[in-house]
mmCIF file of N, CA and C in Angstrom:
data_model
loop_
_atom_site.group_PDB
_atom_site.id
_atom_site.type_symbol
_atom_site.label_atom_id
_atom_site.label_comp_id
_atom_site.label_asym_id
_atom_site.label_seq_id
_atom_site.Cartn_x
_atom_site.Cartn_y
_atom_site.Cartn_z
ATOM 1 N N VAL A 1 0.834 -1.190 0.000
ATOM 2 C CA VAL A 1 0.000 0.000 0.000
ATOM 3 C C VAL A 1 0.875 1.249 0.000
ATOM 4 N N LEU A 2 1.947 1.230 0.799
ATOM 5 C CA LEU A 2 2.810 2.413 0.871
ATOM 6 C C LEU A 2 3.450 2.722 -0.477
ATOM 7 N N GLY A 3 3.873 1.684 -1.198
ATOM 8 C CA GLY A 3 4.440 1.886 -2.530
ATOM 9 C C GLY A 3 3.412 2.450 -3.489
ATOM 10 N N LEU A 4 2.188 1.964 -3.408
ATOM 11 C CA LEU A 4 1.112 2.473 -4.251
ATOM 12 C C LEU A 4 0.838 3.942 -3.960
ATOM 13 N N VAL A 5 0.833 4.305 -2.686
ATOM 14 C CA VAL A 5 0.602 5.702 -2.296
ATOM 15 C C VAL A 5 1.699 6.594 -2.865
ATOM 16 N N LYS A 6 2.953 6.180 -2.715
ATOM 17 C CA LYS A 6 4.077 6.976 -3.231
ATOM 18 C C LYS A 6 3.984 7.126 -4.745
ATOM 19 N N SER A 7 3.755 6.021 -5.430
ATOM 20 C CA SER A 7 3.680 6.044 -6.887
ATOM 21 C C SER A 7 2.499 6.877 -7.378
ATOM 22 N N ALA A 8 1.329 6.648 -6.798
ATOM 23 C CA ALA A 8 0.131 7.384 -7.215
ATOM 24 C C ALA A 8 0.259 8.871 -6.917
ATOM 25 N N SER A 9 0.904 9.221 -5.813
ATOM 26 C CA SER A 9 1.053 10.645 -5.490
ATOM 27 C C SER A 9 1.941 11.342 -6.513
ATOM 28 N N ARG A 10 2.955 10.642 -7.017
ATOM 29 C CA ARG A 10 3.819 11.231 -8.052
ATOM 30 C C ARG A 10 3.058 11.376 -9.367
ATOM 31 N N GLN A 11 2.316 10.352 -9.743
ATOM 32 C CA GLN A 11 1.604 10.370 -11.018
ATOM 33 C C GLN A 11 0.428 11.343 -11.016
ATOM 34 N N LEU A 12 -0.306 11.401 -9.920
ATOM 35 C CA LEU A 12 -1.529 12.198 -9.880
ATOM 36 C C LEU A 12 -1.313 13.624 -9.405
ATOM 37 N N GLY A 13 -0.147 13.903 -8.845
ATOM 38 C CA GLY A 13 0.149 15.258 -8.390
ATOM 39 C C GLY A 13 0.060 16.279 -9.508
ATOM 40 N N ALA A 14 0.414 15.886 -10.716
ATOM 41 C CA ALA A 14 0.342 16.787 -11.873
ATOM 42 C C ALA A 14 -1.091 17.224 -12.165
ATOM 43 N N HIS A 15 -2.042 16.487 -11.631
ATOM 44 C CA HIS A 15 -3.462 16.804 -11.822
ATOM 45 C C HIS A 15 -4.077 17.417 -10.567
ATOM 46 N N GLY A 16 -3.244 17.743 -9.592
ATOM 47 C CA GLY A 16 -3.732 18.353 -8.355
ATOM 48 C C GLY A 16 -4.371 17.373 -7.391
ATOM 49 N N ILE A 17 -4.123 16.090 -7.606
ATOM 50 C CA ILE A 17 -4.722 15.065 -6.750
ATOM 51 C C ILE A 17 -3.699 14.621 -5.709
ATOM 52 N N ARG A 18 -4.103 14.667 -4.452
ATOM 53 C CA ARG A 18 -3.249 14.234 -3.345
ATOM 54 C C ARG A 18 -3.570 12.790 -2.994
ATOM 55 N N VAL A 19 -2.541 12.011 -2.697
ATOM 56 C CA VAL A 19 -2.718 10.609 -2.317
ATOM 57 C C VAL A 19 -1.926 10.364 -1.037
ATOM 58 N N ASN A 20 -2.603 9.928 0.001
ATOM 59 C CA ASN A 20 -1.996 9.665 1.301
ATOM 60 C C ASN A 20 -2.612 8.408 1.895
ATOM 61 N N CYS A 21 -2.052 7.944 2.993
ATOM 62 C CA CYS A 21 -2.659 6.826 3.708
ATOM 63 C C CYS A 21 -2.499 7.029 5.208
ATOM 64 N N VAL A 22 -3.300 6.309 5.953
ATOM 65 C CA VAL A 22 -3.265 6.348 7.411
ATOM 66 C C VAL A 22 -2.911 4.939 7.893
ATOM 67 N N SER A 23 -1.915 4.859 8.769
ATOM 68 C CA SER A 23 -1.494 3.573 9.335
ATOM 69 C C SER A 23 -1.720 3.588 10.838
ATOM 70 N N PRO A 24 -2.838 3.020 11.274
ATOM 71 C CA PRO A 24 -3.114 2.993 12.717
ATOM 72 C C PRO A 24 -2.490 1.775 13.387
ATOM 73 N N TYR A 25 -2.324 1.889 14.688
ATOM 74 C CA TYR A 25 -1.945 0.763 15.538
ATOM 75 C C TYR A 25 -3.246 0.009 15.841
ATOM 76 N N VAL A 26 -3.241 -0.922 16.743
ATOM 77 C CA VAL A 26 -4.421 -1.727 17.051
ATOM 78 C C VAL A 26 -5.492 -0.880 17.732
ATOM 79 N N VAL A 27 -6.708 -0.972 17.204
ATOM 80 C CA VAL A 27 -7.870 -0.296 17.782
ATOM 81 C C VAL A 27 -8.807 -1.382 18.307
ATOM 82 N N ALA A 28 -9.335 -1.192 19.490
ATOM 83 C CA ALA A 28 -10.238 -2.182 20.101
ATOM 84 C C ALA A 28 -11.611 -2.109 19.439
ATOM 85 N N THR A 29 -11.691 -2.668 18.245
ATOM 86 C CA THR A 29 -12.949 -2.732 17.507
ATOM 87 C C THR A 29 -13.679 -4.023 17.872
ATOM 88 N N PRO A 30 -14.948 -4.141 17.500
ATOM 89 C CA PRO A 30 -15.658 -5.398 17.765
ATOM 90 C C PRO A 30 -14.933 -6.619 17.190
ATOM 91 N N MET A 31 -14.301 -6.470 16.012
ATOM 92 C CA MET A 31 -13.585 -7.597 15.424
ATOM 93 C C MET A 31 -12.363 -7.971 16.274
ATOM 94 N N ALA A 32 -11.613 -6.973 16.743
ATOM 95 C CA ALA A 32 -10.445 -7.251 17.592
ATOM 96 C C ALA A 32 -10.870 -7.926 18.893
ATOM 97 N N LEU A 33 -12.003 -7.507 19.425
ATOM 98 C CA LEU A 33 -12.507 -8.112 20.662
ATOM 99 C C LEU A 33 -12.922 -9.562 20.425
ATOM 100 N N ALA A 34 -13.580 -9.811 19.302
ATOM 101 C CA ALA A 34 -14.033 -11.169 18.990
ATOM 102 C C ALA A 34 -12.849 -12.111 18.787
ATOM 103 N N VAL A 35 -11.824 -11.644 18.097
ATOM 104 C CA VAL A 35 -10.643 -12.471 17.834
ATOM 105 C C VAL A 35 -9.888 -12.773 19.124
ATOM 106 N N SER A 36 -9.761 -11.756 19.976
ATOM 107 C CA SER A 36 -8.975 -11.927 21.201
ATOM 108 C C SER A 36 -9.754 -12.599 22.328
ATOM 109 N N GLY A 37 -11.084 -12.485 22.295
ATOM 110 C CA GLY A 37 -11.898 -13.024 23.380
ATOM 111 C C GLY A 37 -11.772 -12.225 24.669
ATOM 112 N N LYS A 38 -11.296 -11.000 24.538
ATOM 113 C CA LYS A 38 -11.089 -10.141 25.707
ATOM 114 C C LYS A 38 -12.034 -8.945 25.654
ATOM 115 N N SER A 39 -12.156 -8.265 26.782
ATOM 116 C CA SER A 39 -13.000 -7.069 26.838
ATOM 117 C C SER A 39 -12.275 -5.891 26.190
ATOM 118 N N MET A 40 -13.030 -4.830 25.907
ATOM 119 C CA MET A 40 -12.436 -3.643 25.307
ATOM 120 C C MET A 40 -11.321 -3.086 26.193
ATOM 121 N N GLU A 41 -11.584 -3.016 27.480
ATOM 122 C CA GLU A 41 -10.585 -2.474 28.409
ATOM 123 C C GLU A 41 -9.316 -3.329 28.417
ATOM 124 N N GLU A 42 -9.480 -4.653 28.384
ATOM 125 C CA GLU A 42 -8.309 -5.541 28.376
ATOM 126 C C GLU A 42 -7.476 -5.343 27.110
ATOM 127 N N VAL A 43 -8.146 -5.279 25.962
ATOM 128 C CA VAL A 43 -7.434 -5.087 24.690
ATOM 129 C C VAL A 43 -6.717 -3.744 24.688
ATOM 130 N N GLU A 44 -7.413 -2.689 25.110
ATOM 131 C CA GLU A 44 -6.791 -1.365 25.141
ATOM 132 C C GLU A 44 -5.582 -1.343 26.069
ATOM 133 N N ASN A 45 -5.685 -1.977 27.223
ATOM 134 C CA ASN A 45 -4.566 -2.003 28.174
ATOM 135 C C ASN A 45 -3.365 -2.767 27.628
ATOM 136 N N ILE A 46 -3.623 -3.871 26.961
ATOM 137 C CA ILE A 46 -2.535 -4.677 26.391
ATOM 138 C C ILE A 46 -1.752 -3.855 25.374
ATOM 139 N N TYR A 47 -2.463 -3.217 24.448
ATOM 140 C CA TYR A 47 -1.779 -2.494 23.380
ATOM 141 C C TYR A 47 -1.281 -1.124 23.816
ATOM 142 N N ALA A 48 -1.947 -0.501 24.766
ATOM 143 C CA ALA A 48 -1.486 0.798 25.267
ATOM 144 C C ALA A 48 -0.122 0.668 25.935
ATOM 145 N N ALA A 49 0.160 -0.485 26.503
ATOM 146 C CA ALA A 49 1.456 -0.710 27.155
ATOM 147 C C ALA A 49 2.613 -0.665 26.159
ATOM 148 N N ASN A 50 2.329 -0.864 24.871
ATOM 149 C CA ASN A 50 3.367 -0.850 23.836
ATOM 150 C C ASN A 50 3.562 0.517 23.190
ATOM 151 N N MET A 51 2.748 1.485 23.555
ATOM 152 C CA MET A 51 2.852 2.820 22.972
ATOM 153 C C MET A 51 3.718 3.705 23.862
ATOM 154 N N SER A 52 4.389 4.683 23.256
ATOM 155 C CA SER A 52 5.217 5.570 24.073
ATOM 156 C C SER A 52 4.396 6.669 24.735
ATOM 157 N N LEU A 53 3.177 6.911 24.271
ATOM 158 C CA LEU A 53 2.273 7.851 24.942
ATOM 159 C C LEU A 53 1.534 7.086 26.029
ATOM 160 N N GLU A 54 1.876 7.342 27.254
ATOM 161 C CA GLU A 54 1.274 6.596 28.356
ATOM 162 C C GLU A 54 -0.085 7.165 28.746
ATOM 163 N N GLY A 55 -0.967 6.277 29.181
ATOM 164 C CA GLY A 55 -2.286 6.681 29.641
ATOM 165 C C GLY A 55 -3.267 6.985 28.532
ATOM 166 N N VAL A 56 -2.920 6.608 27.299
ATOM 167 C CA VAL A 56 -3.792 6.878 26.154
ATOM 168 C C VAL A 56 -4.070 5.563 25.439
ATOM 169 N N ALA A 57 -5.324 5.315 25.118
ATOM 170 C CA ALA A 57 -5.696 4.142 24.328
ATOM 171 C C ALA A 57 -6.175 4.630 22.969
ATOM 172 N N LEU A 58 -5.689 4.000 21.922
ATOM 173 C CA LEU A 58 -6.078 4.378 20.570
ATOM 174 C C LEU A 58 -7.540 4.010 20.341
ATOM 175 N N LYS A 59 -8.320 4.977 19.912
ATOM 176 C CA LYS A 59 -9.750 4.792 19.638
ATOM 177 C C LYS A 59 -10.003 4.992 18.144
ATOM 178 N N ALA A 60 -11.113 4.472 17.673
ATOM 179 C CA ALA A 60 -11.477 4.639 16.267
ATOM 180 C C ALA A 60 -11.574 6.118 15.897
ATOM 181 N N ARG A 61 -11.982 6.964 16.839
ATOM 182 C CA ARG A 61 -12.104 8.394 16.534
ATOM 183 C C ARG A 61 -10.752 9.022 16.226
ATOM 184 N N HIS A 62 -9.665 8.498 16.818
ATOM 185 C CA HIS A 62 -8.334 9.016 16.511
ATOM 186 C C HIS A 62 -7.976 8.743 15.050
ATOM 187 N N VAL A 63 -8.309 7.557 14.579
ATOM 188 C CA VAL A 63 -8.057 7.197 13.187
ATOM 189 C C VAL A 63 -8.941 8.041 12.273
ATOM 190 N N ALA A 64 -10.209 8.196 12.646
ATOM 191 C CA ALA A 64 -11.132 9.016 11.855
ATOM 192 C C ALA A 64 -10.650 10.461 11.778
ATOM 193 N N ASP A 65 -10.133 10.996 12.869
ATOM 194 C CA ASP A 65 -9.609 12.365 12.866
ATOM 195 C C ASP A 65 -8.437 12.507 11.900
ATOM 196 N N ALA A 66 -7.588 11.491 11.820
ATOM 197 C CA ALA A 66 -6.459 11.524 10.887
ATOM 198 C C ALA A 66 -6.953 11.542 9.446
ATOM 199 N N VAL A 67 -7.953 10.722 9.153
ATOM 200 C CA VAL A 67 -8.529 10.684 7.807
ATOM 201 C C VAL A 67 -9.181 12.021 7.476
ATOM 202 N N LEU A 68 -9.916 12.583 8.419
ATOM 203 C CA LEU A 68 -10.552 13.889 8.192
ATOM 204 C C LEU A 68 -9.514 14.973 7.938
ATOM 205 N N PHE A 69 -8.399 14.940 8.663
ATOM 206 C CA PHE A 69 -7.327 15.907 8.428
ATOM 207 C C PHE A 69 -6.810 15.793 6.999
ATOM 208 N N LEU A 70 -6.522 14.568 6.554
ATOM 209 C CA LEU A 70 -5.984 14.388 5.206
ATOM 210 C C LEU A 70 -6.997 14.748 4.126
ATOM 211 N N ALA A 71 -8.276 14.645 4.436
ATOM 212 C CA ALA A 71 -9.319 15.002 3.470
ATOM 213 C C ALA A 71 -9.632 16.494 3.475
ATOM 214 N N SER A 72 -9.121 17.214 4.460
ATOM 215 C CA SER A 72 -9.444 18.637 4.600
ATOM 216 C C SER A 72 -8.429 19.524 3.883
ATOM 217 N N SER A 73 -8.776 20.800 3.781
ATOM 218 C CA SER A 73 -7.867 21.773 3.171
ATOM 219 C C SER A 73 -6.663 22.054 4.067
ATOM 220 N N ASP A 74 -6.710 21.625 5.319
ATOM 221 C CA ASP A 74 -5.555 21.791 6.211
ATOM 222 C C ASP A 74 -4.344 20.998 5.722
ATOM 223 N N SER A 75 -4.579 20.012 4.883
ATOM 224 C CA SER A 75 -3.477 19.181 4.374
ATOM 225 C C SER A 75 -3.256 19.386 2.876
ATOM 226 N N ASP A 76 -3.568 20.576 2.389
ATOM 227 C CA ASP A 76 -3.427 20.867 0.955
ATOM 228 C C ASP A 76 -2.039 20.553 0.398
ATOM 229 N N LEU A 77 -1.016 20.684 1.196
ATOM 230 C CA LEU A 77 0.348 20.462 0.718
ATOM 231 C C LEU A 77 0.930 19.123 1.165
ATOM 232 N N VAL A 78 0.062 18.211 1.581
ATOM 233 C CA VAL A 78 0.507 16.887 2.027
ATOM 234 C C VAL A 78 0.132 15.862 0.964
ATOM 235 N N THR A 79 1.124 15.178 0.426
ATOM 236 C CA THR A 79 0.859 14.099 -0.524
ATOM 237 C C THR A 79 1.991 13.078 -0.461
ATOM 238 N N GLY A 80 1.654 11.834 -0.718
ATOM 239 C CA GLY A 80 2.632 10.759 -0.644
ATOM 240 C C GLY A 80 3.026 10.423 0.780
ATOM 241 N N HIS A 81 2.163 10.745 1.718
ATOM 242 C CA HIS A 81 2.501 10.609 3.138
ATOM 243 C C HIS A 81 1.747 9.452 3.793
ATOM 244 N N ASP A 82 2.443 8.766 4.685
ATOM 245 C CA ASP A 82 1.845 7.722 5.521
ATOM 246 C C ASP A 82 1.712 8.309 6.920
ATOM 247 N N LEU A 83 0.499 8.646 7.316
ATOM 248 C CA LEU A 83 0.257 9.259 8.621
ATOM 249 C C LEU A 83 0.100 8.161 9.671
ATOM 250 N N LEU A 84 1.094 8.042 10.537
ATOM 251 C CA LEU A 84 1.049 7.045 11.609
ATOM 252 C C LEU A 84 0.145 7.535 12.722
ATOM 253 N N VAL A 85 -0.781 6.698 13.121
ATOM 254 C CA VAL A 85 -1.643 6.984 14.272
ATOM 255 C C VAL A 85 -1.443 5.796 15.207
ATOM 256 N N ASP A 86 -0.339 5.859 15.939
ATOM 257 C CA ASP A 86 0.048 4.685 16.722
ATOM 258 C C ASP A 86 0.529 5.015 18.131
ATOM 259 N N GLY A 87 0.328 6.240 18.569
ATOM 260 C CA GLY A 87 0.726 6.606 19.924
ATOM 261 C C GLY A 87 2.207 6.432 20.193
ATOM 262 N N GLY A 88 3.015 6.460 19.126
ATOM 263 C CA GLY A 88 4.453 6.303 19.278
ATOM 264 C C GLY A 88 4.930 4.861 19.313
ATOM 265 N N TYR A 89 4.078 3.922 18.905
ATOM 266 C CA TYR A 89 4.459 2.500 18.921
ATOM 267 C C TYR A 89 5.731 2.249 18.114
ATOM 268 N N ARG A 90 5.791 2.776 16.892
ATOM 269 C CA ARG A 90 6.965 2.524 16.046
ATOM 270 C C ARG A 90 8.226 3.153 16.618
ATOM 271 N N ASN A 91 8.079 4.247 17.332
ATOM 272 C CA ASN A 91 9.243 4.876 17.960
ATOM 273 C C ASN A 91 9.753 4.054 19.131
ATOM 274 N N LYS A 92 8.851 3.354 19.790
ATOM 275 C CA LYS A 92 9.210 2.604 20.997
ATOM 276 C C LYS A 92 9.784 1.233 20.667
ATOM 277 N N SER A 93 9.283 0.633 19.592
ATOM 278 C CA SER A 93 9.710 -0.742 19.274
ATOM 279 C C SER A 93 11.012 -0.793 18.512
#
């Protein structure tokens, strides 16, 4: 996906089209809960321990906010970007 985003952003930029992606960490969705067999709080606690931002659990609204930012005029000059929404997970690991 990242390669596609980079390639498409180069090709479509000439037409004023921005191409970006959002890469979230684990979100305690109904599917994640069903797979793990754990409660929302348990799933959030397990994955929050791996993030460098302490006391914060990644929620679906955080991912939605990232998508809304990239879709808004606030990101007019952003293209070919992978927006990490992971509470610093990649920095910590």
